[in-house]
mmCIF file of C-alpha atoms and ligand atoms in Angstrom:
data_model
loop_
_atom_site.group_PDB
_atom_site.id
_atom_site.type_symbol
_atom_site.label_atom_id
_atom_site.label_comp_id
_atom_site.label_asym_id
_atom_site.label_seq_id
_atom_site.Cartn_x
_atom_site.Cartn_y
_atom_site.Cartn_z
ATOM 1 C CA UNK A 78 24.977 38.299 184.635
ATOM 2 C CA UNK A 79 24.211 42.002 184.497
ATOM 3 C CA UNK A 80 20.627 43.159 184.454
ATOM 4 C CA UNK A 81 19.743 45.267 181.415
ATOM 5 C CA UNK A 82 19.897 49.025 182.119
ATOM 6 C CA UNK A 83 16.420 50.482 182.269
ATOM 7 C CA UNK A 84 16.231 53.508 179.961
ATOM 8 C CA UNK A 85 14.318 56.511 181.315
ATOM 9 C CA UNK A 86 11.497 57.855 179.176
ATOM 10 C CA UNK A 87 13.164 61.280 179.260
ATOM 11 C CA UNK A 88 16.770 62.359 178.700
ATOM 12 C CA UNK A 89 18.146 62.070 182.204
ATOM 13 C CA UNK A 90 21.514 63.425 181.070
ATOM 14 C CA UNK A 91 19.861 66.769 180.328
ATOM 15 C CA UNK A 92 19.454 67.188 184.087
ATOM 16 C CA UNK A 93 23.218 67.606 184.533
ATOM 17 C CA UNK A 94 24.475 71.196 184.843
ATOM 18 C CA UNK A 95 25.357 72.577 181.422
ATOM 19 C CA UNK A 96 28.858 73.701 182.518
ATOM 20 C CA UNK A 97 29.819 70.055 182.974
ATOM 21 C CA UNK A 98 28.937 69.042 179.439
ATOM 22 C CA UNK A 99 31.760 71.200 178.074
ATOM 23 C CA UNK A 100 34.414 69.674 180.338
ATOM 24 C CA UNK A 101 36.769 66.826 179.641
ATOM 25 C CA UNK A 102 37.545 64.145 182.209
ATOM 26 C CA UNK A 103 40.870 64.409 184.054
ATOM 27 C CA UNK A 104 43.634 62.491 182.281
ATOM 28 C CA UNK A 105 44.819 60.073 184.956
ATOM 29 C CA UNK A 106 48.428 59.032 185.199
ATOM 30 C CA UNK A 107 49.283 55.325 185.180
ATOM 31 C CA UNK A 108 49.310 54.185 188.815
ATOM 32 C CA UNK A 109 52.743 53.485 190.149
ATOM 33 C CA UNK A 110 52.022 49.817 190.959
ATOM 34 C CA UNK A 111 50.586 49.186 187.474
ATOM 35 C CA UNK A 112 53.672 50.629 185.871
ATOM 36 C CA UNK A 113 55.943 48.586 188.078
ATOM 37 C CA UNK A 114 54.110 45.396 187.015
ATOM 38 C CA UNK A 115 54.204 46.470 183.357
ATOM 39 C CA UNK A 116 57.942 47.140 183.420
ATOM 40 C CA UNK A 117 58.634 44.023 185.475
ATOM 41 C CA UNK A 118 60.516 46.149 188.014
ATOM 42 C CA UNK A 119 59.798 46.048 191.750
ATOM 43 C CA UNK A 120 58.177 49.269 192.984
ATOM 44 C CA UNK A 121 61.275 50.089 195.020
ATOM 45 C CA UNK A 122 63.358 50.123 191.810
ATOM 46 C CA UNK A 123 61.158 52.731 190.126
ATOM 47 C CA UNK A 124 62.681 56.198 190.172
ATOM 48 C CA UNK A 125 59.474 58.200 190.525
ATOM 49 C CA UNK A 126 60.299 61.826 189.798
ATOM 50 C CA UNK A 127 57.056 62.851 188.086
ATOM 51 C CA UNK A 128 54.716 64.128 190.807
ATOM 52 C CA UNK A 129 56.844 66.147 193.260
ATOM 53 C CA UNK A 130 56.325 63.623 196.026
ATOM 54 C CA UNK A 131 58.793 63.503 198.892
ATOM 55 C CA UNK A 132 60.951 60.366 198.391
ATOM 56 C CA UNK A 133 61.736 60.196 202.118
ATOM 57 C CA UNK A 134 58.079 59.972 203.107
ATOM 58 C CA UNK A 135 56.893 60.913 206.567
ATOM 59 C CA UNK A 136 58.898 60.688 209.792
ATOM 60 C CA UNK A 137 59.033 57.198 211.369
ATOM 61 C CA UNK A 138 57.130 58.762 214.290
ATOM 62 C CA UNK A 139 54.215 59.389 211.905
ATOM 63 C CA UNK A 140 53.980 55.722 210.955
ATOM 64 C CA UNK A 141 54.146 54.764 214.642
ATOM 65 C CA UNK A 142 51.428 57.258 215.572
ATOM 66 C CA UNK A 143 49.162 55.850 212.840
ATOM 67 C CA UNK A 144 49.759 52.289 214.006
ATOM 68 C CA UNK A 145 49.163 53.087 217.651
ATOM 69 C CA UNK A 146 46.037 55.180 217.278
ATOM 70 C CA UNK A 147 43.013 53.369 218.664
ATOM 71 C CA UNK A 148 39.971 55.423 217.691
ATOM 72 C CA UNK A 149 39.515 55.011 213.946
ATOM 73 C CA UNK A 150 35.892 54.036 214.595
ATOM 74 C CA UNK A 151 35.147 57.533 215.941
ATOM 75 C CA UNK A 152 34.303 60.459 213.648
ATOM 76 C CA UNK A 153 36.875 63.240 213.442
ATOM 77 C CA UNK A 154 36.578 66.531 215.350
ATOM 78 C CA UNK A 155 34.771 68.800 212.848
ATOM 79 C CA UNK A 156 36.642 71.809 214.242
ATOM 80 C CA UNK A 157 40.073 70.125 214.103
ATOM 81 C CA UNK A 158 40.984 72.021 217.269
ATOM 82 C CA UNK A 159 44.148 70.130 218.179
ATOM 83 C CA UNK A 160 45.499 70.160 214.629
ATOM 84 C CA UNK A 161 44.704 73.860 214.198
ATOM 85 C CA UNK A 162 46.633 74.700 217.364
ATOM 86 C CA UNK A 163 49.620 72.613 216.300
ATOM 87 C CA UNK A 164 49.540 74.320 212.909
ATOM 88 C CA UNK A 165 49.361 77.720 214.588
ATOM 89 C CA UNK A 166 52.690 77.037 216.299
ATOM 90 C CA UNK A 167 54.232 75.784 213.045
ATOM 91 C CA UNK A 168 52.954 78.567 210.775
ATOM 92 C CA UNK A 169 53.191 81.375 213.328
ATOM 93 C CA UNK A 170 49.553 82.452 212.908
ATOM 94 C CA UNK A 171 46.704 82.127 215.443
ATOM 95 C CA UNK A 172 44.596 78.940 215.178
ATOM 96 C CA UNK A 173 41.493 81.086 214.516
ATOM 97 C CA UNK A 174 42.944 81.836 211.075
ATOM 98 C CA UNK A 175 43.744 78.271 210.028
ATOM 99 C CA UNK A 176 41.403 75.768 208.418
ATOM 100 C CA UNK A 177 42.603 72.222 207.612
ATOM 101 C CA UNK A 178 41.288 70.530 204.475
ATOM 102 C CA UNK A 179 41.366 67.262 202.531
ATOM 103 C CA UNK A 180 44.514 68.382 200.734
ATOM 104 C CA UNK A 181 45.030 71.925 199.527
ATOM 105 C CA UNK A 182 42.962 70.806 196.536
ATOM 106 C CA UNK A 183 39.837 70.724 198.669
ATOM 107 C CA UNK A 184 40.426 74.302 199.768
ATOM 108 C CA UNK A 185 40.735 75.340 196.119
ATOM 109 C CA UNK A 186 37.392 73.706 195.405
ATOM 110 C CA UNK A 187 35.788 75.425 198.441
ATOM 111 C CA UNK A 188 37.107 78.837 197.423
ATOM 112 C CA UNK A 189 35.836 78.463 193.874
ATOM 113 C CA UNK A 190 32.412 77.398 195.084
ATOM 114 C CA UNK A 191 32.251 80.160 197.709
ATOM 115 C CA UNK A 192 33.147 82.961 195.299
ATOM 116 C CA UNK A 193 32.158 81.911 191.796
ATOM 117 C CA UNK A 194 28.962 81.527 189.847
ATOM 118 C CA UNK A 195 28.320 81.389 186.096
ATOM 119 C CA UNK A 196 29.269 84.734 184.542
ATOM 120 C CA UNK A 197 32.104 85.391 187.005
ATOM 121 C CA UNK A 198 35.750 85.181 186.041
ATOM 122 C CA UNK A 199 39.067 84.189 187.580
ATOM 123 C CA UNK A 200 42.593 85.131 186.595
ATOM 124 C CA UNK A 201 44.975 82.259 186.085
ATOM 125 C CA UNK A 202 48.682 82.774 185.304
ATOM 126 C CA UNK A 203 49.802 79.814 183.176
ATOM 127 C CA UNK A 204 51.929 77.868 182.916
ATOM 128 C CA UNK A 205 50.905 76.876 186.416
ATOM 129 C CA UNK A 206 49.090 74.233 188.475
ATOM 130 C CA UNK A 207 46.026 72.960 186.604
ATOM 131 C CA UNK A 208 43.519 72.806 189.460
ATOM 132 C CA UNK A 209 42.654 76.537 189.494
ATOM 133 C CA UNK A 210 41.424 76.372 185.930
ATOM 134 C CA UNK A 211 39.643 73.061 186.547
ATOM 135 C CA UNK A 212 37.817 74.097 189.746
ATOM 136 C CA UNK A 213 36.813 77.458 188.304
ATOM 137 C CA UNK A 214 35.356 75.850 185.188
ATOM 138 C CA UNK A 215 33.301 73.461 187.320
ATOM 139 C CA UNK A 216 31.466 76.458 188.746
ATOM 140 C CA UNK A 217 30.750 77.846 185.280
ATOM 141 C CA UNK A 218 33.160 80.767 185.733
ATOM 142 C CA UNK A 219 35.324 82.018 182.896
ATOM 143 C CA UNK A 220 39.091 81.614 183.106
ATOM 144 C CA UNK A 221 41.082 84.651 181.961
ATOM 145 C CA UNK A 222 44.634 83.570 181.251
ATOM 146 C CA UNK A 223 47.432 86.050 181.836
ATOM 147 C CA UNK A 224 50.554 84.302 180.610
ATOM 148 C CA UNK A 225 53.743 84.416 182.598
ATOM 149 C CA UNK A 226 56.789 86.117 181.110
ATOM 150 C CA UNK A 227 59.543 84.060 179.434
ATOM 151 C CA UNK A 228 61.312 83.764 182.814
ATOM 152 C CA UNK A 229 58.026 82.418 184.292
ATOM 153 C CA UNK A 230 57.536 85.492 186.470
ATOM 154 C CA UNK A 231 53.975 86.814 186.816
ATOM 155 C CA UNK A 232 53.275 89.689 184.402
ATOM 156 C CA UNK A 233 51.931 92.006 187.090
ATOM 157 C CA UNK A 234 50.911 94.826 184.751
ATOM 158 C CA UNK A 235 49.082 92.439 182.450
ATOM 159 C CA UNK A 236 47.170 91.028 185.445
ATOM 160 C CA UNK A 237 46.201 94.567 186.495
ATOM 161 C CA UNK A 238 45.010 95.379 182.981
ATOM 162 C CA UNK A 239 43.063 92.111 182.755
ATOM 163 C CA UNK A 240 41.182 92.859 185.996
ATOM 164 C CA UNK A 241 40.541 96.515 185.245
ATOM 165 C CA UNK A 242 39.277 95.966 181.711
ATOM 166 C CA UNK A 243 36.466 93.738 182.989
ATOM 167 C CA UNK A 244 33.273 95.251 184.433
ATOM 168 C CA UNK A 245 33.701 95.976 188.167
ATOM 169 C CA UNK A 246 33.214 92.853 190.292
ATOM 170 C CA UNK A 247 33.430 90.432 187.357
ATOM 171 C CA UNK A 248 36.864 89.037 188.243
ATOM 172 C CA UNK A 249 36.582 87.489 191.674
ATOM 173 C CA UNK A 250 39.661 85.348 192.211
ATOM 174 C CA UNK A 251 43.307 85.723 191.256
ATOM 175 C CA UNK A 252 45.381 82.550 191.638
ATOM 176 C CA UNK A 253 49.083 82.940 192.357
ATOM 177 C CA UNK A 254 51.531 80.140 193.112
ATOM 178 C CA UNK A 255 54.833 80.663 194.872
ATOM 179 C CA UNK A 256 57.015 78.764 194.271
ATOM 180 C CA UNK A 257 55.153 78.145 191.024
ATOM 181 C CA UNK A 258 54.483 74.646 189.724
ATOM 182 C CA UNK A 259 55.949 73.614 187.237
ATOM 183 C CA UNK A 260 58.541 76.388 186.970
ATOM 184 C CA UNK A 261 59.744 76.725 190.585
ATOM 185 C CA UNK A 262 59.550 80.530 190.308
ATOM 186 C CA UNK A 263 59.209 82.732 193.401
ATOM 187 C CA UNK A 264 56.721 85.625 193.361
ATOM 188 C CA UNK A 265 58.539 88.625 194.900
ATOM 189 C CA UNK A 266 56.997 90.437 197.897
ATOM 190 C CA UNK A 267 56.675 93.667 195.921
ATOM 191 C CA UNK A 268 54.651 91.944 193.172
ATOM 192 C CA UNK A 269 52.357 90.290 195.696
ATOM 193 C CA UNK A 270 51.853 93.573 197.582
ATOM 194 C CA UNK A 271 50.959 95.317 194.335
ATOM 195 C CA UNK A 272 48.521 92.616 193.213
ATOM 196 C CA UNK A 273 46.812 92.737 196.612
ATOM 197 C CA UNK A 274 45.678 96.287 195.771
ATOM 198 C CA UNK A 275 43.415 94.893 193.045
ATOM 199 C CA UNK A 276 39.712 94.564 193.920
ATOM 200 C CA UNK A 277 39.857 90.747 193.871
ATOM 201 C CA UNK A 278 40.412 87.883 196.295
ATOM 202 C CA UNK A 279 43.987 86.658 195.948
ATOM 203 C CA UNK A 280 44.648 82.945 196.489
ATOM 204 C CA UNK A 281 48.357 82.404 197.142
ATOM 205 C CA UNK A 282 49.246 78.720 196.806
ATOM 206 C CA UNK A 283 52.329 77.943 198.900
ATOM 207 C CA UNK A 284 52.354 74.157 198.393
ATOM 208 C CA UNK A 285 56.164 74.219 198.016
ATOM 209 C CA UNK A 286 57.086 77.074 200.323
ATOM 210 C CA UNK A 287 59.118 74.903 202.707
ATOM 211 C CA UNK A 288 61.629 74.345 199.890
ATOM 212 C CA UNK A 289 61.946 78.040 199.021
ATOM 213 C CA UNK A 290 64.865 80.303 199.810
ATOM 214 C CA UNK A 291 62.340 82.951 200.937
ATOM 215 C CA UNK A 292 59.928 83.023 203.888
ATOM 216 C CA UNK A 293 56.220 82.167 203.663
ATOM 217 C CA UNK A 294 53.663 84.952 203.335
ATOM 218 C CA UNK A 295 51.055 83.040 205.394
ATOM 219 C CA UNK A 296 50.928 85.823 208.013
ATOM 220 C CA UNK A 297 50.019 88.332 205.310
ATOM 221 C CA UNK A 298 46.493 86.860 205.329
ATOM 222 C CA UNK A 299 45.965 88.555 208.707
ATOM 223 C CA UNK A 300 46.903 91.948 207.283
ATOM 224 C CA UNK A 301 45.066 91.676 203.978
ATOM 225 C CA UNK A 302 41.336 90.995 203.903
ATOM 226 C CA UNK A 303 41.639 89.811 200.301
ATOM 227 C CA UNK A 304 44.345 87.180 200.742
ATOM 228 C CA UNK A 305 44.125 83.465 201.520
ATOM 229 C CA UNK A 306 47.291 81.352 201.651
ATOM 230 C CA UNK A 307 47.190 77.608 200.959
ATOM 231 C CA UNK A 308 49.656 75.104 202.367
ATOM 232 C CA UNK A 309 49.911 71.317 202.320
ATOM 233 C CA UNK A 310 51.446 68.258 203.990
ATOM 234 C CA UNK A 311 51.758 66.567 200.591
ATOM 235 C CA UNK A 312 55.159 67.847 199.575
ATOM 236 C CA UNK A 313 57.513 68.754 202.455
ATOM 237 C CA UNK A 314 55.789 66.515 205.037
ATOM 238 C CA UNK A 315 55.635 63.540 202.662
ATOM 239 C CA UNK A 316 52.035 62.404 203.186
ATOM 240 C CA UNK A 317 50.477 63.177 199.781
ATOM 241 C CA UNK A 318 48.551 59.901 199.999
ATOM 242 C CA UNK A 319 46.783 60.897 203.211
ATOM 243 C CA UNK A 320 45.436 64.209 201.849
ATOM 244 C CA UNK A 321 46.027 67.031 204.304
ATOM 245 C CA UNK A 322 46.271 70.718 203.521
ATOM 246 C CA UNK A 323 45.159 73.972 205.117
ATOM 247 C CA UNK A 324 44.241 77.529 204.390
ATOM 248 C CA UNK A 325 45.445 80.572 206.306
ATOM 249 C CA UNK A 326 42.565 83.015 206.081
ATOM 250 C CA UNK A 327 41.415 86.454 207.177
ATOM 251 C CA UNK A 328 38.788 86.292 209.970
ATOM 252 C CA UNK A 329 35.804 87.106 207.741
ATOM 253 C CA UNK A 330 36.689 84.275 205.330
ATOM 254 C CA UNK A 331 37.060 81.816 208.217
ATOM 255 C CA UNK A 332 33.457 82.601 209.161
ATOM 256 C CA UNK A 333 32.298 81.775 205.616
ATOM 257 C CA UNK A 334 34.367 78.596 205.491
ATOM 258 C CA UNK A 335 32.921 77.363 208.786
ATOM 259 C CA UNK A 336 29.465 77.609 207.215
ATOM 260 C CA UNK A 337 30.587 76.012 203.992
ATOM 261 C CA UNK A 338 32.881 73.132 204.826
ATOM 262 C CA UNK A 339 31.926 69.492 205.176
ATOM 263 C CA UNK A 340 32.051 68.655 208.901
ATOM 264 C CA UNK A 341 34.309 65.617 208.441
ATOM 265 C CA UNK A 342 36.422 66.850 205.551
ATOM 266 C CA UNK A 343 39.700 65.899 207.255
ATOM 267 C CA UNK A 344 39.863 62.227 208.178
ATOM 268 C CA UNK A 345 41.285 60.831 211.395
ATOM 269 C CA UNK A 346 44.352 59.185 209.824
ATOM 270 C CA UNK A 347 45.365 62.456 208.163
ATOM 271 C CA UNK A 348 44.896 64.256 211.480
ATOM 272 C CA UNK A 349 46.988 61.739 213.430
ATOM 273 C CA UNK A 350 49.710 61.882 210.777
ATOM 274 C CA UNK A 351 49.621 65.679 210.582
ATOM 275 C CA UNK A 352 49.951 66.047 214.348
ATOM 276 C CA UNK A 353 52.812 63.553 214.487
ATOM 277 C CA UNK A 354 54.603 65.392 211.627
ATOM 278 C CA UNK A 355 54.330 68.650 213.526
ATOM 279 C CA UNK A 356 55.703 67.025 216.692
ATOM 280 C CA UNK A 357 58.801 65.930 214.759
ATOM 281 C CA UNK A 358 59.772 69.126 212.997
ATOM 282 C CA UNK A 359 63.442 68.158 213.239
ATOM 283 C CA UNK A 360 62.748 65.307 210.830
ATOM 284 C CA UNK A 361 60.704 67.515 208.501
ATOM 285 C CA UNK A 362 63.354 70.237 208.431
ATOM 286 C CA UNK A 363 66.185 67.732 207.919
ATOM 287 C CA UNK A 364 64.290 66.153 205.003
ATOM 288 C CA UNK A 365 63.663 69.539 203.430
ATOM 289 C CA UNK A 366 67.360 70.426 203.794
ATOM 290 C CA UNK A 367 68.382 67.138 202.138
ATOM 291 C CA UNK A 368 66.040 67.876 199.228
ATOM 292 C CA UNK A 369 67.263 71.471 198.867
ATOM 293 C CA UNK A 370 70.872 70.277 198.794
ATOM 294 C CA UNK A 371 69.914 67.652 196.243
ATOM 295 C CA UNK A 372 68.078 70.254 194.148
ATOM 296 C CA UNK A 373 71.323 72.202 193.788
ATOM 297 C CA UNK A 374 73.225 69.052 192.796
ATOM 298 C CA UNK A 375 70.479 67.920 190.399
ATOM 299 C CA UNK A 376 70.312 71.355 188.725
ATOM 300 C CA UNK A 377 74.073 71.429 188.208
ATOM 301 C CA UNK A 378 74.087 67.891 186.802
ATOM 302 C CA UNK A 379 71.159 68.632 184.478
ATOM 303 C CA UNK A 380 72.991 71.702 183.199
ATOM 304 C CA UNK A 381 75.811 69.371 182.121
ATOM 305 C CA UNK A 382 73.439 67.466 179.811
ATOM 306 C CA UNK A 383 73.895 69.122 176.395
ATOM 307 C CA UNK A 384 70.213 69.115 175.394
ATOM 308 C CA UNK A 385 68.753 70.300 178.715
ATOM 309 C CA UNK A 386 68.259 73.839 179.976
ATOM 310 C CA UNK A 387 67.259 73.622 183.650
ATOM 311 C CA UNK A 388 65.347 76.618 185.051
ATOM 312 C CA UNK A 389 66.128 78.094 188.450
ATOM 313 C CA UNK A 390 63.802 76.560 191.069
ATOM 314 C CA UNK A 391 62.816 77.248 194.674
ATOM 315 C CA UNK A 392 60.743 74.065 194.870
ATOM 316 C CA UNK A 393 61.433 70.312 195.022
ATOM 317 C CA UNK A 394 61.521 69.974 191.231
ATOM 318 C CA UNK A 395 63.401 71.403 188.282
ATOM 319 C CA UNK A 396 61.791 72.355 184.988
ATOM 320 C CA UNK A 397 63.979 71.792 181.927
ATOM 321 C CA UNK A 398 63.585 73.106 178.427
ATOM 322 C CA UNK A 399 64.701 70.429 175.974
ATOM 323 C CA UNK A 400 66.715 71.827 173.064
ATOM 324 C CA UNK A 401 67.235 70.037 169.779
ATOM 325 C CA UNK A 402 65.687 66.799 171.043
ATOM 326 C CA UNK A 403 62.157 65.505 171.458
ATOM 327 C CA UNK A 404 61.135 65.806 175.120
ATOM 328 C CA UNK A 405 58.428 63.190 174.695
ATOM 329 C CA UNK A 406 60.874 60.597 173.395
ATOM 330 C CA UNK A 407 63.215 61.389 176.260
ATOM 331 C CA UNK A 408 60.401 60.888 178.757
ATOM 332 C CA UNK A 409 59.472 57.560 177.115
ATOM 333 C CA UNK A 410 63.038 56.291 176.934
ATOM 334 C CA UNK A 411 63.526 57.071 180.616
ATOM 335 C CA UNK A 412 60.210 55.418 181.442
ATOM 336 C CA UNK A 413 61.314 52.140 179.836
ATOM 337 C CA UNK A 414 64.189 52.191 182.331
ATOM 338 C CA UNK A 415 61.832 52.757 185.232
ATOM 339 C CA UNK A 416 62.602 56.477 185.563
ATOM 340 C CA UNK A 417 59.506 58.663 185.586
ATOM 341 C CA UNK A 418 59.544 62.368 184.791
ATOM 342 C CA UNK A 419 56.745 64.752 183.814
ATOM 343 C CA UNK A 420 56.548 65.769 180.171
ATOM 344 C CA UNK A 421 54.850 68.898 178.816
ATOM 345 C CA UNK A 422 54.144 70.196 175.387
ATOM 346 C CA UNK A 423 51.818 73.111 175.658
ATOM 347 C CA UNK A 424 52.050 76.883 175.373
ATOM 348 C CA UNK A 425 54.767 78.233 177.655
ATOM 349 C CA UNK A 426 55.997 74.668 178.208
ATOM 350 C CA UNK A 427 57.001 73.709 174.708
ATOM 351 C CA UNK A 428 59.086 70.541 174.703
ATOM 352 C CA UNK A 429 59.759 70.577 178.449
ATOM 353 C CA UNK A 430 60.262 68.026 181.198
ATOM 354 C CA UNK A 431 59.871 68.542 184.933
ATOM 355 C CA UNK A 432 61.979 66.429 187.267
ATOM 356 C CA UNK A 433 61.162 66.117 190.961
ATOM 357 C CA UNK A 434 64.081 66.120 193.359
ATOM 358 C CA UNK A 435 64.685 62.579 194.597
ATOM 359 C CA UNK A 436 67.305 60.806 196.680
ATOM 360 C CA UNK A 437 70.950 61.175 195.570
ATOM 361 C CA UNK A 438 71.008 57.640 194.145
ATOM 362 C CA UNK A 439 67.875 58.437 192.104
ATOM 363 C CA UNK A 440 69.546 61.560 190.714
ATOM 364 C CA UNK A 441 72.544 59.423 189.777
ATOM 365 C CA UNK A 442 70.418 56.894 187.884
ATOM 366 C CA UNK A 443 68.567 59.663 186.064
ATOM 367 C CA UNK A 444 71.691 61.574 185.090
ATOM 368 C CA UNK A 445 73.432 58.419 183.918
ATOM 369 C CA UNK A 446 70.444 57.599 181.701
ATOM 370 C CA UNK A 447 70.384 61.153 180.337
ATOM 371 C CA UNK A 448 74.068 61.052 179.472
ATOM 372 C CA UNK A 449 73.580 57.705 177.739
ATOM 373 C CA UNK A 450 70.925 59.439 175.654
ATOM 374 C CA UNK A 451 73.490 62.036 174.582
ATOM 375 C CA UNK A 452 75.657 59.300 173.132
ATOM 376 C CA UNK A 453 72.961 57.098 171.580
ATOM 377 C CA UNK A 454 70.420 59.503 170.147
ATOM 378 C CA UNK A 455 66.792 58.412 170.565
HETATM 379 C C1 PLP B 169 50.677 69.426 194.760
HETATM 380 C C2 PLP B 169 50.068 70.778 194.700
HETATM 381 C C3 PLP B 169 48.925 71.081 195.434
HETATM 382 C C4 PLP B 169 48.076 69.983 196.008
HETATM 383 O O1 PLP B 169 48.215 69.826 197.300
HETATM 384 P P1 PLP B 169 47.341 68.686 198.022
HETATM 385 O O2 PLP B 169 47.440 69.146 199.422
HETATM 386 O O3 PLP B 169 48.024 67.399 197.751
HETATM 387 O O4 PLP B 169 45.953 68.753 197.489
HETATM 388 C C5 PLP B 169 48.451 72.368 195.462
HETATM 389 N N1 PLP B 169 49.071 73.322 194.741
HETATM 390 C C6 PLP B 169 50.151 73.068 193.995
HETATM 391 C C7 PLP B 169 50.789 74.160 193.243
HETATM 392 C C8 PLP B 169 50.663 71.781 193.937
HETATM 393 O O5 PLP B 169 51.684 71.506 193.127
#
């Protein structure tokens, strides 16, 4: 039996920061295993194309390294020296400029808390990844939205106007994502160079850069004091569940982050897995190539579905506008067959679905189901 809750003689909830009261809780997605039980399908039969995970997972050498590691009872190295040096070789930037984190998401949270206080503002360029808006709001900062153009490119002039029309110093962070999630759009070098002239800190999120047809701009963070580039092992390296990301930062920002970060923010399993991934770059690169090849095939097949309009993508997913049909019903019909895609219906993403690139046989099941939908209307 539960003990009755003792009620405080004052309103304890009033002690919570006022910015939090205005926020809504994150809408969780149904866990994969729950859905598999609900549909009566084994987890291996679920075609999970809704969260941009890598269907190939990590290299076998990563699983072996995790199994063989013997020191899980020891705290991690707070400076992550070995991992930072391995990352330096992979990224092509000195280890002094790299800081690992508990997913790129943790770095986003750190940056918001380092730069923002109530009264400050950020610039967000929706439709894009939701965490920038979320983390900024947690600090009490205002989110100024500068909408992307119809082709999902960043409206550079509108961003410039939005910064310059605020009092000097009010806008602190500008979040840019390349390739962008959920559109897959690349931000051209010239646009990035121009935005870096603004008097703000630019956060360039490169979570999907391994899948792009353009090179990373991580090294730009050494030439621009106002640029930090975020990367992750969640997508290309296939260890989203272990939570490992990193920031590539100018020297002055590294000094601030060393003061700010939790000593043990990156756990030992993530470190072991990250190091093993970086030792087997042949596997990582081969997996990325398979997914890029599959992206081309998926895009072409989606274009053959009469009601879908796939957008060009440099990431491991394809955003589709749904024409003349209800995207939500399509998502639900697919879900009943164990095929999961991401559905959107919000400004800039009216009646859209986003499909992660899977294995060829997953593409085949999806496309077959979509064509069946063309014949039997939902
Ligand atoms: C998935 C994703 C991330 C999150 O990366 P984690 O390392 O898993 O926290 C960051 N940015 C974008 C744009 C993403 O889509």
